PDB file of C-alpha atoms and ligand atoms in Angstrom:
ATOM      1  CA  MET T   1      11.662 122.517 174.762  1.00 54.00           C
ATOM      2  CA  ALA T   2      13.936 120.492 176.964  1.00 64.00           C
ATOM      3  CA  GLN T   3      17.545 120.069 175.905  1.00 63.00           C
ATOM      4  CA  THR T   4      17.139 116.401 174.912  1.00 65.00           C
ATOM      5  CA  GLU T   5      14.043 117.160 172.828  1.00 70.00           C
ATOM      6  CA  VAL T   6      15.954 119.841 170.918  1.00 70.00           C
ATOM      7  CA  GLN T   7      18.730 117.344 170.319  1.00 69.00           C
ATOM      8  CA  THR T   8      16.308 114.688 169.068  1.00 76.00           C
ATOM      9  CA  ALA T   9      14.646 117.181 166.720  1.00 78.00           C
ATOM     10  CA  GLU T  10      18.055 118.174 165.366  1.00 75.00           C
ATOM     11  CA  GLY T  11      19.023 114.544 164.940  1.00 84.00           C
ATOM     12  CA  GLU T  12      15.830 113.817 163.038  1.00 87.00           C
ATOM     13  CA  ALA T  13      16.318 116.807 160.759  1.00 89.00           C
ATOM     14  CA  GLU T  14      19.846 115.628 159.995  1.00 89.00           C
ATOM     15  CA  ALA T  15      18.693 112.098 159.296  1.00 88.00           C
ATOM     16  CA  GLN T  16      15.983 113.415 156.991  1.00 91.00           C
ATOM     17  CA  ALA T  17      18.466 115.579 155.104  1.00 91.00           C
ATOM     18  CA  ARG T  18      20.703 112.534 154.619  1.00 92.00           C
ATOM     19  CA  THR T  19      17.880 110.413 153.183  1.00 95.00           C
ATOM     20  CA  GLN T  20      16.785 113.344 150.997  1.00 96.00           C
ATOM     21  CA  GLU T  21      20.267 113.312 149.477  1.00 97.00           C
ATOM     22  CA  VAL T  22      19.685 109.708 148.344  1.00 98.00           C
ATOM     23  CA  PHE T  23      16.375 110.820 146.790  1.00 98.00           C
ATOM     24  CA  ARG T  24      18.245 113.557 144.907  1.00 98.00           C
ATOM     25  CA  PHE T  25      20.325 110.818 143.240  1.00 98.00           C
ATOM     26  CA  TYR T  26      17.117 109.047 142.234  1.00 98.00           C
ATOM     27  CA  GLU T  27      15.984 112.230 140.481  1.00 98.00           C
ATOM     28  CA  LEU T  28      19.396 112.717 138.905  1.00 98.00           C
ATOM     29  CA  ALA T  29      19.440 109.125 137.632  1.00 98.00           C
ATOM     30  CA  LYS T  30      16.013 109.600 136.023  1.00 98.00           C
ATOM     31  CA  LYS T  31      17.168 112.793 134.358  1.00 98.00           C
ATOM     32  CA  ARG T  32      20.303 111.203 132.912  1.00 97.00           C
ATOM     33  CA  GLU T  33      18.621 107.959 131.824  1.00 98.00           C
ATOM     34  CA  TRP T  34      19.412 106.933 128.234  1.00 98.00           C
ATOM     35  CA  GLN T  35      18.503 104.063 125.921  1.00 98.00           C
ATOM     36  CA  VAL T  36      20.689 101.642 123.967  1.00 98.00           C
ATOM     37  CA  ARG T  37      18.938 102.844 120.795  1.00 98.00           C
ATOM     38  CA  ASP T  38      20.348 106.359 121.434  1.00 97.00           C
ATOM     39  CA  MET T  39      23.826 105.086 120.535  1.00 98.00           C
ATOM     40  CA  PRO T  40      24.948 105.743 116.929  1.00 98.00           C
ATOM     41  CA  TRP T  41      24.726 102.078 115.821  1.00 97.00           C
ATOM     42  CA  GLY T  42      25.728 101.603 112.199  1.00 96.00           C
ATOM     43  CA  GLU T  43      27.001 105.181 111.889  1.00 97.00           C
ATOM     44  CA  ILE T  44      30.458 104.725 113.368  1.00 97.00           C
ATOM     45  CA  PRO T  45      32.650 101.609 113.731  1.00 97.00           C
ATOM     46  CA  PRO T  46      32.202  99.506 116.903  1.00 97.00           C
ATOM     47  CA  ILE T  47      35.920  99.438 117.738  1.00 97.00           C
ATOM     48  CA  PRO T  48      39.008 101.163 116.277  1.00 95.00           C
ATOM     49  CA  GLU T  49      39.891  99.943 112.800  1.00 91.00           C
ATOM     50  CA  SER T  50      43.535  99.259 112.204  1.00 84.00           C
ATOM     51  CA  THR T  51      45.579  99.090 109.040  1.00 86.00           C
ATOM     52  CA  GLY T  52      48.617  97.008 108.194  1.00 90.00           C
ATOM     53  CA  PRO T  53      49.158  93.257 107.875  1.00 92.00           C
ATOM     54  CA  LYS T  54      46.146  90.975 108.412  1.00 91.00           C
ATOM     55  CA  GLU T  55      47.786  89.337 111.411  1.00 90.00           C
ATOM     56  CA  LYS T  56      48.330  92.657 113.160  1.00 88.00           C
ATOM     57  CA  GLN T  57      44.760  93.722 112.453  1.00 90.00           C
ATOM     58  CA  ALA T  58      43.428  90.480 113.941  1.00 89.00           C
ATOM     59  CA  ARG T  59      45.583  90.951 117.025  1.00 87.00           C
ATOM     60  CA  ARG T  60      44.296  94.493 117.581  1.00 89.00           C
ATOM     61  CA  ARG T  61      40.721  93.289 117.197  1.00 92.00           C
ATOM     62  CA  GLY T  62      41.424  90.585 119.768  1.00 91.00           C
ATOM     63  CA  VAL T  63      42.610  93.212 122.244  1.00 89.00           C
ATOM     64  CA  TRP T  64      39.426  95.270 121.863  1.00 94.00           C
ATOM     65  CA  ARG T  65      37.238  92.184 122.098  1.00 94.00           C
ATOM     66  CA  SER T  66      38.898  91.245 125.368  1.00 92.00           C
ATOM     67  CA  VAL T  67      38.322  94.777 126.704  1.00 93.00           C
ATOM     68  CA  ILE T  68      34.626  94.471 125.827  1.00 96.00           C
ATOM     69  CA  THR T  69      34.389  90.976 127.346  1.00 95.00           C
ATOM     70  CA  GLN T  70      35.808  92.192 130.650  1.00 93.00           C
ATOM     71  CA  GLN T  71      33.335  95.086 130.871  1.00 96.00           C
ATOM     72  CA  LEU T  72      30.423  92.847 129.895  1.00 97.00           C
ATOM     73  CA  GLN T  73      31.427  90.493 132.686  1.00 96.00           C
ATOM     74  CA  ALA T  74      31.689  93.402 135.182  1.00 95.00           C
ATOM     75  CA  ASP T  75      28.269  94.778 134.252  1.00 97.00           C
ATOM     76  CA  SER T  76      26.650  91.341 134.456  1.00 97.00           C
ATOM     77  CA  LEU T  77      27.893  91.185 138.040  1.00 96.00           C
ATOM     78  CA  ALA T  78      26.582  94.723 138.579  1.00 97.00           C
ATOM     79  CA  VAL T  79      23.063  93.611 137.547  1.00 97.00           C
ATOM     80  CA  GLU T  80      23.056  90.965 140.270  1.00 97.00           C
ATOM     81  CA  MET T  81      24.474  93.392 142.836  1.00 96.00           C
ATOM     82  CA  ALA T  82      21.964  96.126 141.992  1.00 97.00           C
ATOM     83  CA  ALA T  83      19.103  93.607 142.342  1.00 97.00           C
ATOM     84  CA  GLN T  84      20.409  92.586 145.777  1.00 97.00           C
ATOM     85  CA  LEU T  85      20.731  96.233 146.861  1.00 97.00           C
ATOM     86  CA  LEU T  86      17.192  96.963 145.665  1.00 98.00           C
ATOM     87  CA  GLU T  87      15.921  94.055 147.726  1.00 97.00           C
ATOM     88  CA  LEU T  88      18.001  94.805 150.847  1.00 97.00           C
ATOM     89  CA  ALA T  89      17.654  98.609 151.003  1.00 97.00           C
ATOM     90  CA  ARG T  90      15.814  99.679 154.140  1.00 96.00           C
ATOM     91  CA  HIS T  91      14.678 103.162 153.065  1.00 96.00           C
ATOM     92  CA  HIS T  92      11.995 104.064 150.551  1.00 97.00           C
ATOM     93  CA  GLU T  93      14.226 106.669 148.869  1.00 97.00           C
ATOM     94  CA  ALA T  94      17.024 104.123 148.508  1.00 98.00           C
ATOM     95  CA  LYS T  95      14.708 101.508 147.001  1.00 98.00           C
ATOM     96  CA  LEU T  96      13.541 104.066 144.450  1.00 98.00           C
ATOM     97  CA  TYR T  97      17.144 104.876 143.643  1.00 98.00           C
ATOM     98  CA  TYR T  98      18.164 101.199 143.298  1.00 98.00           C
ATOM     99  CA  SER T  99      15.260 100.552 140.956  1.00 98.00           C
ATOM    100  CA  THR T 100      16.990 102.971 138.554  1.00 98.00           C
ATOM    101  CA  MET T 101      20.428 101.461 139.175  1.00 98.00           C
ATOM    102  CA  ALA T 102      19.156  97.957 138.407  1.00 98.00           C
ATOM    103  CA  GLN T 103      17.819  99.299 135.104  1.00 98.00           C
ATOM    104  CA  ASP T 104      21.108 101.083 134.379  1.00 98.00           C
ATOM    105  CA  GLU T 105      23.192  97.957 134.925  1.00 98.00           C
ATOM    106  CA  ALA T 106      20.853  95.833 132.798  1.00 98.00           C
ATOM    107  CA  ARG T 107      21.051  98.455 130.045  1.00 98.00           C
ATOM    108  CA  HIS T 108      24.849  98.411 130.290  1.00 98.00           C
ATOM    109  CA  VAL T 109      24.813  94.646 129.757  1.00 98.00           C
ATOM    110  CA  GLU T 110      22.497  95.061 126.761  1.00 98.00           C
ATOM    111  CA  ALA T 111      24.873  97.621 125.213  1.00 98.00           C
ATOM    112  CA  TRP T 112      27.972  95.455 125.842  1.00 98.00           C
ATOM    113  CA  LEU T 113      26.232  92.393 124.383  1.00 98.00           C
ATOM    114  CA  ARG T 114      25.414  94.287 121.196  1.00 98.00           C
ATOM    115  CA  LEU T 115      28.861  95.795 121.035  1.00 98.00           C
ATOM    116  CA  ALA T 116      30.494  92.395 121.556  1.00 98.00           C
ATOM    117  CA  GLU T 117      28.447  91.006 118.687  1.00 97.00           C
ATOM    118  CA  ALA T 118      29.359  93.947 116.440  1.00 96.00           C
ATOM    119  CA  ALA T 119      33.044  93.464 117.301  1.00 95.00           C
ATOM    120  CA  GLY T 120      33.095  89.754 116.422  1.00 94.00           C
ATOM    121  CA  GLY T 121      32.201  88.063 119.715  1.00 95.00           C
ATOM    122  CA  THR T 122      33.490  87.698 123.246  1.00 94.00           C
ATOM    123  CA  SER T 123      36.702  86.106 124.514  1.00 91.00           C
ATOM    124  CA  GLU T 124      38.279  84.730 127.691  1.00 90.00           C
ATOM    125  CA  ARG T 125      36.688  85.606 131.093  1.00 92.00           C
ATOM    126  CA  ASP T 126      38.694  87.442 133.741  1.00 93.00           C
ATOM    127  CA  PRO T 127      39.046  84.982 136.665  1.00 94.00           C
ATOM    128  CA  TYR T 128      39.608  87.808 139.181  1.00 94.00           C
ATOM    129  CA  LEU T 129      36.276  89.380 138.321  1.00 93.00           C
ATOM    130  CA  ASP T 130      34.646  86.036 139.050  1.00 95.00           C
ATOM    131  CA  GLN T 131      36.367  86.062 142.460  1.00 95.00           C
ATOM    132  CA  LEU T 132      35.165  89.617 143.126  1.00 93.00           C
ATOM    133  CA  ALA T 133      31.638  88.590 142.146  1.00 93.00           C
ATOM    134  CA  GLN T 134      31.720  85.780 144.685  1.00 94.00           C
ATOM    135  CA  ILE T 135      32.830  88.168 147.433  1.00 93.00           C
ATOM    136  CA  PHE T 136      30.321  90.904 146.580  1.00 92.00           C
ATOM    137  CA  LEU T 137      27.330  88.640 146.177  1.00 94.00           C
ATOM    138  CA  GLY T 138      28.154  86.660 149.321  1.00 94.00           C
ATOM    139  CA  LEU T 139      28.354  89.641 151.712  1.00 93.00           C
ATOM    140  CA  ASP T 140      25.545  89.539 154.201  1.00 85.00           C
ATOM    141  CA  GLU T 141      25.284  93.144 155.390  1.00 92.00           C
ATOM    142  CA  LEU T 142      23.771  95.920 153.283  1.00 96.00           C
ATOM    143  CA  GLU T 143      26.380  98.348 154.651  1.00 96.00           C
ATOM    144  CA  GLU T 144      29.210  96.174 153.278  1.00 94.00           C
ATOM    145  CA  LYS T 145      27.596  95.722 149.879  1.00 95.00           C
ATOM    146  CA  VAL T 146      27.118  99.460 149.370  1.00 96.00           C
ATOM    147  CA  PHE T 147      30.644 100.092 150.627  1.00 94.00           C
ATOM    148  CA  LEU T 148      32.509  97.606 148.445  1.00 92.00           C
ATOM    149  CA  MET T 149      30.366  97.940 145.324  1.00 93.00           C
ATOM    150  CA  GLN T 150      29.506 101.621 145.134  1.00 92.00           C
ATOM    151  CA  VAL T 151      32.037 103.367 147.342  1.00 91.00           C
ATOM    152  CA  PHE T 152      35.056 101.382 146.051  1.00 88.00           C
ATOM    153  CA  PHE T 153      34.381  99.398 142.886  1.00 90.00           C
ATOM    154  CA  GLU T 154      32.278 101.894 140.954  1.00 92.00           C
ATOM    155  CA  LYS T 155      34.651 104.731 141.818  1.00 90.00           C
ATOM    156  CA  MET T 156      37.730 102.781 140.762  1.00 87.00           C
ATOM    157  CA  ILE T 157      36.173 101.644 137.501  1.00 89.00           C
ATOM    158  CA  ILE T 158      35.581 105.194 136.199  1.00 92.00           C
ATOM    159  CA  PRO T 159      39.242 105.858 135.266  1.00 90.00           C
ATOM    160  CA  ARG T 160      39.150 102.567 133.254  1.00 90.00           C
ATOM    161  CA  PHE T 161      36.299 103.930 131.122  1.00 95.00           C
ATOM    162  CA  ARG T 162      38.235 107.147 130.537  1.00 94.00           C
ATOM    163  CA  LEU T 163      41.311 105.165 129.474  1.00 91.00           C
ATOM    164  CA  ILE T 164      39.345 102.958 127.094  1.00 94.00           C
ATOM    165  CA  ALA T 165      37.527 105.998 125.639  1.00 97.00           C
ATOM    166  CA  ARG T 166      40.821 107.772 125.047  1.00 96.00           C
ATOM    167  CA  GLY T 167      42.124 104.804 123.087  1.00 94.00           C
ATOM    168  CA  SER T 168      39.011 104.336 120.963  1.00 96.00           C
ATOM    169  CA  ARG T 169      38.022 107.765 119.652  1.00 97.00           C
ATOM    170  CA  GLY T 170      35.209 107.889 117.081  1.00 97.00           C
ATOM    171  CA  THR T 171      33.824 104.431 117.894  1.00 98.00           C
ATOM    172  CA  LEU T 172      30.766 102.971 119.599  1.00 98.00           C
ATOM    173  CA  LEU T 173      33.104 101.743 122.316  1.00 98.00           C
ATOM    174  CA  GLU T 174      34.089 105.332 123.116  1.00 98.00           C
ATOM    175  CA  ASP T 175      30.438 106.426 123.050  1.00 98.00           C
ATOM    176  CA  LEU T 176      29.487 103.700 125.524  1.00 98.00           C
ATOM    177  CA  CYS T 177      32.432 104.395 127.839  1.00 98.00           C
ATOM    178  CA  ASN T 178      31.468 108.072 127.997  1.00 98.00           C
ATOM    179  CA  ARG T 179      27.927 107.114 128.987  1.00 98.00           C
ATOM    180  CA  LEU T 180      29.212 104.721 131.649  1.00 98.00           C
ATOM    181  CA  THR T 181      31.523 107.379 133.109  1.00 97.00           C
ATOM    182  CA  VAL T 182      28.429 109.505 133.810  1.00 97.00           C
ATOM    183  CA  ASP T 183      26.302 106.588 135.051  1.00 98.00           C
ATOM    184  CA  ASP T 184      28.921 105.168 137.379  1.00 97.00           C
ATOM    185  CA  GLY T 185      29.628 108.671 138.678  1.00 96.00           C
ATOM    186  CA  ILE T 186      25.962 108.767 139.754  1.00 97.00           C
ATOM    187  CA  HIS T 187      26.129 105.198 141.136  1.00 97.00           C
ATOM    188  CA  HIS T 188      29.163 106.089 143.232  1.00 96.00           C
ATOM    189  CA  GLY T 189      27.631 109.374 144.447  1.00 96.00           C
ATOM    190  CA  ALA T 190      24.408 107.621 145.426  1.00 97.00           C
ATOM    191  CA  GLY T 191      26.376 104.922 147.248  1.00 97.00           C
ATOM    192  CA  MET T 192      28.268 107.567 149.234  1.00 96.00           C
ATOM    193  CA  ALA T 193      24.983 109.267 150.137  1.00 97.00           C
ATOM    194  CA  TYR T 194      23.327 106.022 151.237  1.00 97.00           C
ATOM    195  CA  GLU T 195      26.405 104.823 153.093  1.00 96.00           C
ATOM    196  CA  ARG T 196      26.209 108.052 155.173  1.00 95.00           C
ATOM    197  CA  VAL T 197      22.614 107.200 156.042  1.00 96.00           C
ATOM    198  CA  LEU T 198      23.543 103.647 156.991  1.00 96.00           C
ATOM    199  CA  LEU T 199      26.685 104.548 158.939  1.00 95.00           C
ATOM    200  CA  SER T 200      24.817 107.005 161.138  1.00 92.00           C
ATOM    201  CA  ALA T 201      23.177 103.960 162.711  1.00 91.00           C
ATOM    202  CA  ALA T 202      25.903 101.319 162.252  1.00 92.00           C
ATOM    203  CA  ASP T 203      27.686  99.718 165.205  1.00 92.00           C
ATOM    204  CA  LYS T 204      31.416  99.073 165.501  1.00 91.00           C
ATOM    205  CA  LYS T 205      31.044  95.426 164.511  1.00 92.00           C
ATOM    206  CA  THR T 206      29.491  96.375 161.173  1.00 92.00           C
ATOM    207  CA  LYS T 207      32.171  99.001 160.535  1.00 91.00           C
ATOM    208  CA  ASP T 208      34.923  96.481 161.311  1.00 90.00           C
ATOM    209  CA  LYS T 209      33.349  94.034 158.875  1.00 89.00           C
ATOM    210  CA  MET T 210      33.352  96.703 156.182  1.00 90.00           C
ATOM    211  CA  ILE T 211      37.058  97.335 156.650  1.00 89.00           C
ATOM    212  CA  SER T 212      37.967  93.657 156.620  1.00 88.00           C
ATOM    213  CA  GLY T 213      35.856  93.229 153.469  1.00 88.00           C
ATOM    214  CA  ALA T 214      37.816  96.024 151.783  1.00 88.00           C
ATOM    215  CA  LYS T 215      41.098  94.407 152.825  1.00 87.00           C
ATOM    216  CA  LYS T 216      40.021  91.187 151.176  1.00 87.00           C
ATOM    217  CA  MET T 217      38.721  92.834 148.056  1.00 88.00           C
ATOM    218  CA  LEU T 218      41.451  95.337 147.176  1.00 87.00           C
ATOM    219  CA  PRO T 219      44.232  92.902 146.187  1.00 87.00           C
ATOM    220  CA  ILE T 220      41.767  91.017 143.976  1.00 91.00           C
ATOM    221  CA  PHE T 221      40.681  94.296 142.436  1.00 88.00           C
ATOM    222  CA  ALA T 222      44.352  95.033 141.674  1.00 88.00           C
ATOM    223  CA  ASN T 223      44.713  91.601 140.058  1.00 88.00           C
ATOM    224  CA  HIS T 224      41.614  92.272 137.990  1.00 89.00           C
ATOM    225  CA  VAL T 225      42.986  95.567 136.709  1.00 84.00           C
ATOM    226  CA  LEU T 226      46.389  94.051 135.941  1.00 85.00           C
ATOM    227  CA  TRP T 227      45.045  90.840 134.418  1.00 86.00           C
ATOM    228  CA  ARG T 228      45.872  90.227 130.779  1.00 81.00           C
ATOM    229  CA  PRO T 229      44.109  87.617 128.672  1.00 77.00           C
ATOM    230  CA  LYS T 230      46.273  85.991 126.054  1.00 74.00           C
ATOM    231  CA  GLU T 231      45.214  88.649 123.530  1.00 66.00           C
ATOM    232  CA  ARG T 232      46.931  91.277 125.634  1.00 67.00           C
ATOM    233  CA  GLU T 233      49.867  89.276 126.944  1.00 69.00           C
ATOM    234  CA  PHE T 234      52.276  90.959 124.541  1.00 65.00           C
ATOM    235  CA  ILE T 235      51.863  94.238 126.396  1.00 63.00           C
ATOM    236  CA  GLY T 236      55.320  95.013 127.686  1.00 63.00           C
ATOM    237  CA  SER T 237      56.694  95.453 131.168  1.00 69.00           C
ATOM    238  CA  ALA T 238      56.897  99.259 130.855  1.00 71.00           C
ATOM    239  CA  MET T 239      53.129  99.288 130.450  1.00 76.00           C
ATOM    240  CA  ARG T 240      52.724  96.975 133.412  1.00 79.00           C
ATOM    241  CA  GLN T 241      54.762  99.324 135.610  1.00 83.00           C
ATOM    242  CA  ARG T 242      52.482 102.169 134.581  1.00 84.00           C
ATOM    243  CA  ASP T 243      49.403 100.046 135.294  1.00 83.00           C
ATOM    244  CA  LEU T 244      50.761  99.148 138.722  1.00 85.00           C
ATOM    245  CA  ALA T 245      51.391 102.780 139.605  1.00 87.00           C
ATOM    246  CA  ARG T 246      47.899 103.647 138.420  1.00 85.00           C
ATOM    247  CA  VAL T 247      46.162 100.934 140.420  1.00 85.00           C
ATOM    248  CA  ARG T 248      48.074 102.001 143.534  1.00 86.00           C
ATOM    249  CA  ARG T 249      46.894 105.585 143.095  1.00 87.00           C
ATOM    250  CA  GLU T 250      43.317 104.405 142.609  1.00 85.00           C
ATOM    251  CA  ILE T 251      43.366 102.250 145.725  1.00 84.00           C
ATOM    252  CA  GLU T 252      44.839 105.118 147.731  1.00 85.00           C
ATOM    253  CA  GLU T 253      42.004 107.309 146.549  1.00 86.00           C
ATOM    254  CA  GLY T 254      39.481 104.653 147.565  1.00 84.00           C
ATOM    255  CA  VAL T 255      41.024 104.561 151.033  1.00 85.00           C
ATOM    256  CA  ARG T 256      40.812 108.366 151.282  1.00 88.00           C
ATOM    257  CA  ILE T 257      37.133 108.235 150.319  1.00 90.00           C
ATOM    258  CA  ALA T 258      36.456 105.576 152.948  1.00 87.00           C
ATOM    259  CA  ALA T 259      38.189 107.800 155.514  1.00 88.00           C
ATOM    260  CA  SER T 260      35.947 110.688 154.467  1.00 91.00           C
ATOM    261  CA  LEU T 261      32.998 108.538 155.580  1.00 90.00           C
ATOM    262  CA  GLY T 262      34.522 108.487 159.032  1.00 87.00           C
ATOM    263  CA  LEU T 263      35.857 104.927 158.753  1.00 86.00           C
ATOM    264  CA  ASP T 264      39.227 104.122 160.233  1.00 77.00           C
ATOM    265  CA  VAL T 265      40.963 102.592 157.264  1.00 75.00           C
ATOM    266  CA  SER T 266      44.517 103.410 158.284  1.00 70.00           C
ATOM    267  CA  ASP T 267      45.416  99.749 158.569  1.00 70.00           C
ATOM    268  CA  ILE T 268      44.093  98.652 155.191  1.00 71.00           C
ATOM    269  CA  GLU T 269      46.992  96.800 153.748  1.00 58.00           C
ATOM    270  CA  PHE T 270      47.075  95.556 150.279  1.00 56.00           C
ATOM    271  CA  THR T 271      49.549  93.424 148.512  1.00 56.00           C
ATOM    272  CA  ILE T 272      49.902  94.181 144.884  1.00 56.00           C
ATOM    273  CA  PRO T 273      51.176  91.293 142.796  1.00 52.00           C
TER     274      PRO T 273
HETATM  275 FE1  LIG W   1      27.417  99.435 134.881  1.00 79.87          FE
HETATM  276 FE1  LIG W   2      27.407 100.914 137.975  1.00 79.87          FE
END
């Protein structure tokens, strides 16, 4: 074989291996699929029960309801994003994978809706999540959507689930957060795998657009994480300092992950409020 033919064959084998990796996530998603009825409804309390004066109890309930509302809002956005990704994906393996992700996100919404009802209803919407939704849904390139949604957002949301689970032991809320930690781990992994496929053929213009999208999104993501509805306004400044440090670490990790995809993200600047 001539040198160039060998190179082409090698390139094709590599490309095939990359797409096969996306298919592996499809199989993994099918294996880990669960149903809302698998959750221990009626057996354990929906959210932590508190003791003490009525007023304090009501305030604690308000905090948990706002946590649930925020996650319900995030997963409703995820349903729309997953549907767009399913439609836009250019590879058979990726379409198969996104068909499972669309089901996952819809199931997450179903679980949050039932949990919200069990916890006494929803509360105020997070305006920053609405801004993020507008950005995500309005992106026109598949590469950017996978990058911002799966590479960044779904990775950075996992520590939130762990935090919520830690604070709500023995409840349906903890059960759901543990399930979402696994699911979003798969969503992020699949996004990384598909982004590798897409980047192998992406031009500089597309890559530049991805970086500028991340620059726009990250400060809003930070605002989303730091946002407090009135139910949680009483949370003190010590807590806010901790939250700030945490969100900085998470963003730094996101930037490292982007760099691992071969993207030059050294000039991503973010202003944290
Ligand atoms: Fe989700
Ligand atoms: Fe997800």
